Short mmCIF file of C-alpha atoms and ligand atoms in Angstrom, two decimals:
data_model
loop_
_atom_site.label_atom_id
_atom_site.label_comp_id
_atom_site.label_asym_id
_atom_site.label_seq_id
_atom_site.Cartn_x
_atom_site.Cartn_y
_atom_site.Cartn_z
CA MET A 1346 -9.83 32.74 8.47
CA SER A 1347 -12.61 34.18 10.62
CA ALA A 1348 -11.39 32.22 13.65
CA VAL A 1349 -7.87 33.54 13.08
CA ARG A 1350 -9.20 37.09 12.83
CA ALA A 1351 -11.17 36.64 16.07
CA ALA A 1352 -7.99 35.42 17.80
CA MET A 1353 -6.10 38.43 16.39
CA ALA A 1354 -8.72 40.82 17.74
CA ALA A 1355 -8.64 39.14 21.18
CA ALA A 1356 -4.82 39.37 21.29
CA GLU A 1357 -4.82 42.95 19.91
CA VAL A 1358 -2.75 41.92 16.89
CA ASP A 1359 -3.15 44.23 13.88
CA VAL A 1360 -1.66 42.03 11.19
CA LEU A 1361 -0.60 38.38 10.85
CA LEU A 1362 2.23 37.40 8.47
CA LEU A 1363 2.58 33.77 7.34
CA SER A 1364 5.48 32.45 5.27
CA VAL A 1365 7.19 29.05 5.02
CA GLY A 1366 5.98 26.44 7.53
CA ALA A 1367 2.69 24.74 8.24
CA ASP A 1368 0.52 27.72 9.27
CA LEU A 1369 0.07 28.91 5.68
CA PRO A 1370 -1.08 25.57 4.18
CA TRP A 1371 -3.24 24.96 7.26
CA LEU A 1372 -5.05 28.26 6.68
CA THR A 1373 -5.12 28.42 2.87
CA GLY A 1374 -4.14 25.06 1.38
CA TYR A 1375 -1.12 26.74 -0.27
CA GLU A 1376 2.37 25.80 0.85
CA ALA A 1377 5.17 28.32 0.25
CA MET A 1378 8.28 27.00 -1.45
CA PRO A 1379 11.18 27.16 0.99
CA LEU A 1380 13.18 29.53 -1.19
CA GLU A 1381 15.24 32.69 -0.86
CA ARG A 1382 12.37 34.46 -2.68
CA LEU A 1383 9.77 35.68 -0.19
CA THR A 1384 6.25 34.25 -0.10
CA MET A 1385 4.10 35.87 2.58
CA LEU A 1386 0.40 36.02 3.36
CA VAL A 1387 -0.53 39.37 4.92
CA VAL A 1388 -3.71 39.09 7.02
CA PRO A 1389 -4.96 42.40 8.46
CA VAL A 1390 -7.32 42.03 11.42
CA ASP A 1391 -9.95 43.61 9.19
CA GLY A 1392 -9.55 44.05 5.46
CA THR A 1393 -8.61 41.69 2.68
CA ALA A 1394 -5.71 39.27 3.04
CA THR A 1395 -3.04 39.34 0.33
CA LEU A 1396 -0.55 36.67 -0.69
CA VAL A 1397 2.73 38.24 -1.77
CA VAL A 1398 4.30 35.60 -4.00
CA PRO A 1399 7.15 35.44 -6.53
CA GLU A 1400 5.63 35.96 -9.97
CA LEU A 1401 7.06 32.68 -11.24
CA GLU A 1402 5.23 30.77 -8.50
CA ALA A 1403 1.88 32.53 -8.83
CA PRO A 1404 0.57 29.82 -11.23
CA ARG A 1405 0.99 27.23 -8.44
CA VAL A 1406 -1.38 29.08 -6.13
CA GLY A 1407 -4.49 28.01 -8.04
CA ASP A 1408 -7.97 29.29 -7.36
CA THR A 1409 -8.02 31.21 -4.10
CA GLY A 1410 -11.72 32.10 -4.17
CA ASP A 1411 -12.25 35.17 -2.02
CA LEU A 1412 -9.93 33.94 0.76
CA PHE A 1413 -7.11 36.28 -0.31
CA LYS A 1414 -5.84 38.43 -3.18
CA LEU A 1415 -2.63 37.70 -5.04
CA ARG A 1416 0.23 40.19 -5.30
CA PRO A 1417 2.85 38.57 -7.54
CA TRP A 1418 6.21 40.34 -7.36
CA LYS A 1419 8.73 40.68 -10.18
CA GLU A 1420 12.40 39.81 -9.88
CA SER A 1421 13.20 43.53 -10.04
CA GLU A 1422 10.97 44.38 -7.04
CA TYR A 1423 11.84 44.25 -3.33
CA PRO A 1424 9.19 42.07 -1.64
CA ASP A 1425 9.92 43.25 1.91
CA SER A 1426 8.69 46.75 0.95
CA ILE A 1427 5.58 45.29 -0.67
CA VAL A 1428 4.71 43.41 2.55
CA ALA A 1429 5.50 46.47 4.67
CA GLY A 1430 3.15 48.53 2.48
CA LEU A 1431 0.33 46.00 2.90
CA MET A 1432 0.70 46.16 6.69
CA GLY A 1433 -0.95 49.60 6.68
CA ALA A 1434 -0.85 51.33 10.04
CA ALA A 1435 -0.25 48.07 11.96
CA ARG A 1436 1.57 48.44 15.27
CA THR A 1437 1.45 44.87 16.62
CA VAL A 1438 2.55 42.21 14.14
CA ALA A 1439 2.31 38.43 14.56
CA ILE A 1440 4.70 36.51 12.29
CA SER A 1441 4.76 32.73 11.76
CA ASP A 1442 7.34 30.95 13.90
CA ARG A 1443 9.11 29.28 11.00
CA THR A 1444 9.67 32.47 9.00
CA TRP A 1445 13.35 32.74 8.10
CA ALA A 1446 15.48 35.28 9.97
CA ARG A 1447 16.39 36.94 6.66
CA PHE A 1448 12.73 37.91 6.11
CA VAL A 1449 12.01 38.85 9.73
CA LEU A 1450 15.07 41.12 9.84
CA GLY A 1451 14.18 42.66 6.47
CA LEU A 1452 10.63 43.43 7.60
CA GLN A 1453 11.77 44.78 10.96
CA ALA A 1454 14.10 47.15 9.11
CA GLU A 1455 11.15 48.30 6.97
CA ARG A 1456 8.86 48.75 10.01
CA PRO A 1457 11.09 49.63 13.00
CA GLY A 1458 8.25 50.96 15.17
CA CYS A 1459 6.22 47.72 15.29
CA ARG A 1460 5.90 45.21 18.13
CA TRP A 1461 6.55 41.64 16.92
CA VAL A 1462 4.99 38.50 18.43
CA SER A 1463 5.03 34.80 17.49
CA GLY A 1464 2.31 33.76 15.06
CA SER A 1465 1.85 30.52 17.02
CA VAL A 1466 0.25 32.53 19.83
CA LEU A 1467 -2.71 32.81 17.43
CA THR A 1468 -2.45 29.69 15.28
CA ALA A 1469 -1.29 26.94 17.67
CA PRO A 1470 -4.46 26.87 19.85
CA LEU A 1471 -6.64 26.84 16.71
CA ARG A 1472 -4.56 24.18 14.96
CA ALA A 1473 -4.65 22.00 18.10
CA VAL A 1474 -8.42 21.53 17.87
CA LYS A 1475 -9.26 19.49 14.80
CA ASP A 1476 -12.62 19.74 13.07
CA ALA A 1477 -14.42 16.69 11.66
CA ASP A 1478 -12.68 16.90 8.26
CA GLU A 1479 -9.29 17.12 9.91
CA VAL A 1480 -10.01 14.12 12.16
CA ALA A 1481 -11.12 12.18 9.06
CA ALA A 1482 -7.85 13.10 7.32
CA LEU A 1483 -5.82 12.00 10.36
CA TYR A 1484 -7.81 8.79 10.50
CA ASP A 1485 -7.09 7.99 6.83
CA ALA A 1486 -3.37 8.64 7.35
CA ALA A 1487 -3.34 6.55 10.55
CA ARG A 1488 -5.02 3.61 8.87
CA ALA A 1489 -2.54 3.72 5.98
CA ALA A 1490 0.33 3.65 8.51
CA ASP A 1491 -1.47 0.85 10.36
CA ARG A 1492 -1.47 -1.30 7.24
CA VAL A 1493 2.31 -0.94 6.99
CA ALA A 1494 2.68 -1.72 10.72
CA THR A 1495 0.52 -4.81 10.25
CA GLN A 1496 2.78 -5.93 7.39
CA LEU A 1497 5.78 -5.46 9.69
CA LEU A 1498 4.15 -7.47 12.50
CA ALA A 1499 3.15 -10.23 10.06
CA GLY A 1500 6.76 -10.68 8.91
CA ASP A 1501 6.21 -9.25 5.41
CA VAL A 1502 9.06 -6.74 5.85
CA ARG A 1503 12.30 -8.73 5.80
CA LEU A 1504 14.57 -7.79 8.70
CA VAL A 1505 17.35 -10.32 9.37
CA GLY A 1506 20.39 -9.79 7.14
CA ARG A 1507 19.27 -6.38 5.93
CA THR A 1508 20.65 -3.03 7.01
CA GLU A 1509 18.46 -0.63 8.94
CA ALA A 1510 18.62 1.72 5.95
CA GLU A 1511 17.27 -1.01 3.63
CA VAL A 1512 14.37 -1.73 5.99
CA SER A 1513 13.70 2.02 6.32
CA ALA A 1514 13.53 2.32 2.50
CA ASP A 1515 11.18 -0.69 2.37
CA ILE A 1516 8.85 0.84 5.00
CA SER A 1517 8.96 4.18 3.15
CA ARG A 1518 7.90 2.53 -0.13
CA ARG A 1519 5.03 0.82 1.68
CA LEU A 1520 3.84 4.11 3.22
CA VAL A 1521 3.56 5.59 -0.28
CA ALA A 1522 1.95 2.40 -1.64
CA GLU A 1523 -0.68 2.65 1.12
CA GLY A 1524 -1.62 6.20 0.12
CA HIS A 1525 0.81 8.68 1.67
CA ASP A 1526 1.91 11.58 -0.53
CA ARG A 1527 5.25 11.84 1.20
CA VAL A 1528 7.25 10.04 3.86
CA ASN A 1529 8.35 12.25 6.74
CA PHE A 1530 10.56 9.73 8.56
CA ALA A 1531 11.12 6.00 8.89
CA ILE A 1532 13.26 5.28 11.94
CA VAL A 1533 14.59 1.72 12.06
CA ALA A 1534 16.70 1.21 15.19
CA SER A 1535 18.00 -2.30 15.85
CA GLY A 1536 19.74 -3.90 18.82
CA PRO A 1537 21.73 -1.32 20.82
CA ASN A 1538 20.83 1.42 18.31
CA ALA A 1539 17.24 1.21 19.61
CA ALA A 1540 18.43 2.85 22.83
CA SER A 1541 18.56 6.12 20.83
CA PRO A 1542 14.94 7.30 20.39
CA HIS A 1543 15.58 9.23 17.16
CA HIS A 1544 18.28 6.93 15.77
CA GLU A 1545 18.90 7.47 12.07
CA ALA A 1546 18.58 4.19 10.15
CA GLY A 1547 22.11 3.24 9.13
CA THR A 1548 24.46 0.51 8.00
CA ARG A 1549 23.97 -1.88 10.92
CA VAL A 1550 22.86 -5.29 9.67
CA ILE A 1551 19.92 -6.65 11.67
CA GLU A 1552 20.66 -9.95 13.41
CA ARG A 1553 18.38 -12.71 14.54
CA GLY A 1554 17.09 -11.94 18.05
CA ASP A 1555 17.49 -8.16 17.71
CA PRO A 1556 14.73 -5.96 19.04
CA VAL A 1557 13.89 -3.43 16.30
CA VAL A 1558 12.08 -0.14 16.94
CA CYS A 1559 10.28 1.05 13.79
CA ASP A 1560 8.79 4.57 14.03
CA PHE A 1561 7.41 5.91 10.77
CA GLY A 1562 4.97 8.36 9.31
CA GLY A 1563 4.13 10.53 6.37
CA THR A 1564 1.69 13.08 5.05
CA MET A 1565 -1.54 12.33 3.19
CA VAL A 1566 -3.35 15.07 1.26
CA PRO A 1567 -7.14 14.54 1.47
CA ILE A 1568 -8.77 13.97 -1.93
CA ALA A 1569 -11.04 17.02 -1.51
CA GLU A 1570 -7.98 19.18 -0.83
CA ARG A 1571 -6.13 17.79 -3.84
CA GLU A 1572 -9.13 18.49 -6.10
CA LYS A 1573 -8.96 22.15 -5.04
CA GLY A 1574 -5.29 22.19 -6.05
CA GLY A 1575 -4.15 22.36 -2.42
CA SER A 1576 -1.19 20.48 -0.98
CA ALA A 1577 -2.04 20.66 2.73
CA GLY A 1578 -1.98 17.15 4.12
CA TYR A 1579 -2.26 15.49 7.51
CA CYS A 1580 0.39 13.35 9.19
CA SER A 1581 0.63 9.79 10.42
CA ASP A 1582 3.07 8.64 13.11
CA ILE A 1583 3.22 5.11 14.53
CA THR A 1584 5.81 3.03 16.37
CA ARG A 1585 5.97 -0.71 16.81
CA THR A 1586 8.85 -2.64 18.34
CA VAL A 1587 9.39 -6.21 17.14
CA VAL A 1588 11.98 -8.93 17.72
CA ALA A 1589 13.65 -10.16 14.52
CA GLY A 1590 13.24 -13.90 14.96
CA GLY A 1591 14.69 -16.19 17.60
CA SER A 1592 13.81 -15.19 21.13
CA PRO A 1593 13.96 -11.78 22.85
CA PRO A 1594 17.12 -10.91 24.82
CA PRO A 1595 17.04 -11.25 28.62
CA GLY A 1596 14.81 -8.71 30.34
CA PHE A 1597 13.26 -7.49 27.11
CA ALA A 1598 9.82 -9.07 27.53
CA GLU A 1599 9.33 -7.48 30.98
CA ILE A 1600 10.27 -4.04 29.66
CA TYR A 1601 8.00 -4.52 26.65
CA ALA A 1602 5.10 -5.44 28.96
CA ALA A 1603 5.68 -2.28 31.05
CA VAL A 1604 5.78 -0.04 27.95
CA LYS A 1605 2.66 -1.69 26.55
CA GLU A 1606 0.75 -1.10 29.78
CA ALA A 1607 2.09 2.47 30.06
CA GLN A 1608 0.89 3.15 26.52
CA ALA A 1609 -2.59 1.79 27.25
CA LYS A 1610 -2.79 3.81 30.51
CA GLY A 1611 -1.75 6.94 28.63
CA VAL A 1612 -4.47 6.44 26.02
CA ALA A 1613 -7.10 5.77 28.69
CA ALA A 1614 -6.12 8.92 30.61
CA ALA A 1615 -6.49 11.21 27.57
CA THR A 1616 -10.04 12.33 28.26
CA ALA A 1617 -11.47 15.81 27.77
CA GLY A 1618 -10.59 18.00 30.74
CA THR A 1619 -7.44 16.08 31.69
CA PRO A 1620 -4.26 18.18 31.57
CA GLY A 1621 -1.43 16.99 29.30
CA ALA A 1622 0.80 16.66 32.37
CA THR A 1623 -1.67 14.20 33.95
CA VAL A 1624 -1.69 12.00 30.85
CA ASP A 1625 2.11 12.01 30.87
CA ALA A 1626 2.11 11.07 34.56
CA ALA A 1627 -0.38 8.21 34.02
CA SER A 1628 1.90 6.65 31.43
CA ARG A 1629 5.13 7.40 33.29
CA ARG A 1630 3.91 5.92 36.59
CA VAL A 1631 3.59 2.43 35.07
CA ILE A 1632 7.18 2.51 33.83
CA ALA A 1633 8.47 3.96 37.10
CA ASP A 1634 6.62 1.31 39.12
CA ALA A 1635 8.22 -1.37 36.96
CA GLY A 1636 11.62 0.08 37.88
CA TYR A 1637 12.54 1.72 34.55
CA GLY A 1638 11.57 5.34 35.27
CA GLU A 1639 15.05 6.75 34.62
CA PHE A 1640 15.07 5.15 31.16
CA PHE A 1641 11.90 6.89 29.90
CA ILE A 1642 13.72 10.00 28.71
CA HIS A 1643 11.12 11.89 26.67
CA ARG A 1644 7.61 13.28 26.99
CA THR A 1645 4.68 10.89 26.51
CA GLY A 1646 3.36 12.54 23.37
CA HIS A 1647 2.97 15.42 20.96
CA GLY A 1648 0.09 16.91 19.02
CA ILE A 1649 -0.18 16.03 15.32
CA GLY A 1650 -1.93 17.59 12.35
CA VAL A 1651 -0.44 19.33 9.32
CA GLU A 1652 2.85 18.97 11.21
CA GLU A 1653 4.21 15.81 12.86
CA HIS A 1654 4.85 17.72 16.07
CA GLU A 1655 2.53 20.50 17.21
CA GLU A 1656 0.43 21.39 20.25
CA PRO A 1657 -0.73 19.93 22.58
CA TYR A 1658 2.35 18.38 24.20
CA LEU A 1659 1.78 15.67 26.82
CA VAL A 1660 4.56 16.62 29.16
CA ALA A 1661 5.14 17.51 32.82
CA GLY A 1662 4.23 21.15 33.33
CA ASN A 1663 1.50 21.34 30.69
CA GLU A 1664 -1.59 21.99 32.81
CA VAL A 1665 -3.83 22.90 29.86
CA PRO A 1666 -6.79 20.47 29.84
CA LEU A 1667 -7.31 18.37 26.72
CA GLN A 1668 -10.44 19.19 24.75
CA PRO A 1669 -12.47 17.34 22.13
CA GLY A 1670 -10.67 17.57 18.78
CA ASN A 1671 -7.15 17.44 20.22
CA ALA A 1672 -5.07 14.87 18.31
CA PHE A 1673 -1.74 13.61 19.66
CA SER A 1674 0.59 10.66 20.03
CA ILE A 1675 0.88 8.43 23.10
CA GLU A 1676 4.38 6.98 22.84
CA PRO A 1677 6.14 5.92 26.02
CA GLY A 1678 9.50 4.22 25.66
CA VAL A 1679 12.33 2.67 27.64
CA TYR A 1680 15.92 2.97 26.39
CA ILE A 1681 18.74 0.91 27.92
CA THR A 1682 22.08 2.20 26.62
CA GLY A 1683 24.19 -0.52 25.04
CA LEU A 1684 21.36 -3.06 24.95
CA TYR A 1685 18.04 -2.13 23.31
CA GLY A 1686 14.98 0.07 23.44
CA VAL A 1687 11.20 -0.27 23.30
CA ARG A 1688 8.62 2.26 22.14
CA ILE A 1689 4.94 1.83 21.26
CA GLU A 1690 3.07 4.75 19.67
CA ASP A 1691 -0.46 5.41 18.50
CA ILE A 1692 -2.27 8.57 17.46
CA VAL A 1693 -5.27 9.38 19.66
CA VAL A 1694 -8.10 11.92 19.35
CA THR A 1695 -9.92 13.20 22.42
CA THR A 1696 -13.69 13.14 21.93
CA GLU A 1697 -16.73 13.94 24.08
CA ASP A 1698 -17.05 10.17 24.57
CA GLY A 1699 -13.44 9.59 25.60
CA PRO A 1700 -10.12 8.92 23.89
CA ASN A 1701 -10.28 7.44 20.38
CA ALA A 1702 -7.12 5.61 19.25
CA LEU A 1703 -6.82 5.97 15.47
CA ASN A 1704 -4.12 3.28 15.19
CA VAL A 1705 -5.26 -0.26 15.85
CA ALA A 1706 -2.27 -2.36 14.71
CA ASP A 1707 -1.55 -5.05 17.32
CA HIS A 1708 0.35 -4.13 20.49
CA GLU A 1709 1.47 -7.64 21.51
CA LEU A 1710 5.16 -8.50 21.48
CA GLU A 1711 5.79 -10.17 18.13
CA VAL A 1712 8.80 -12.30 17.35
CA VAL A 1713 8.67 -12.01 13.57
CA GLU A 1714 10.35 -14.63 11.43
CA ALA A 1715 11.47 -12.20 8.78
ZN1 ZN B 374 9.91 11.31 17.95
ZN1 ZN B 375 6.77 8.40 15.96
ZN1 ZN B 376 5.51 10.66 17.55
#
């Protein structure tokens, strides 16, 4: 909270408003229900913060210590006016990026003279630098995802004869069994479907010899956070590409080797002081040199924390140098329409001593008899 207030003062923001989305649980441990009823934390640059919350949800907030006061509102009250009243004489207002338009428009009608800026201007740079507890939480989530990836590579997750959706459900169950509180996604993309990076697992039955891209992750709430009644967790995100028995299709092994080397080069480049664009280029160059540059159609990586995708982004044009505490994915891929795709992804933390890959599940091409 003090770091947020310092950022507000530096940016000449008078009040910060946080509603649905990850900023509120990141700052307080409390996650607003995504409902038509307004929940909003009002943080003046100096003065006490207040959580405006529907009265029926106030019991979920738990013990807030002296972090903020509660202002439960009754069904007969109009919460926009309550928030507007708590904003005092504020002129410049930062509001969290994920706040619904209905609330933004309501508040702007209440306070027409204010200047409105994105809350992420304040929160994204702070969220991008993880402290030791946050790195530990990311590590626990990564290792849980690693155990599922290792089961996949060992052939414990049956593939041949099952639909992608069945395999996705199996991976999801394993993520929870290994300690995740919720599953955020479990992409299973087989054969030609693997040429679509965000393919939704569907009814295609996996055949022997199919390459299968499995990209999955969830959220784990640290035990200390849970004991405080909080629900703010940290995310995992890992991709492994396997071949479902038989032998890989023509050309696949060469592409896999290029992606594997590109992934390793990306990890190695992610040192403190290196811009995100340079990390992206280090990974991309390997794939381009192998002749597949036009088939690597997305950025090399994204930051990760309380959200699966957050700053910093490892992408051409991002010249901001990485710093110790940044946590992000390195996930190059090659996607050949009509044939197959390959992606390999690990979560990496930049430290004073170099890049630290949190995921350690094997990177070798596995033909799994499963
Ligand atoms: Zn993705
Ligand atoms: Zn992923
Ligand atoms: Zn990712």
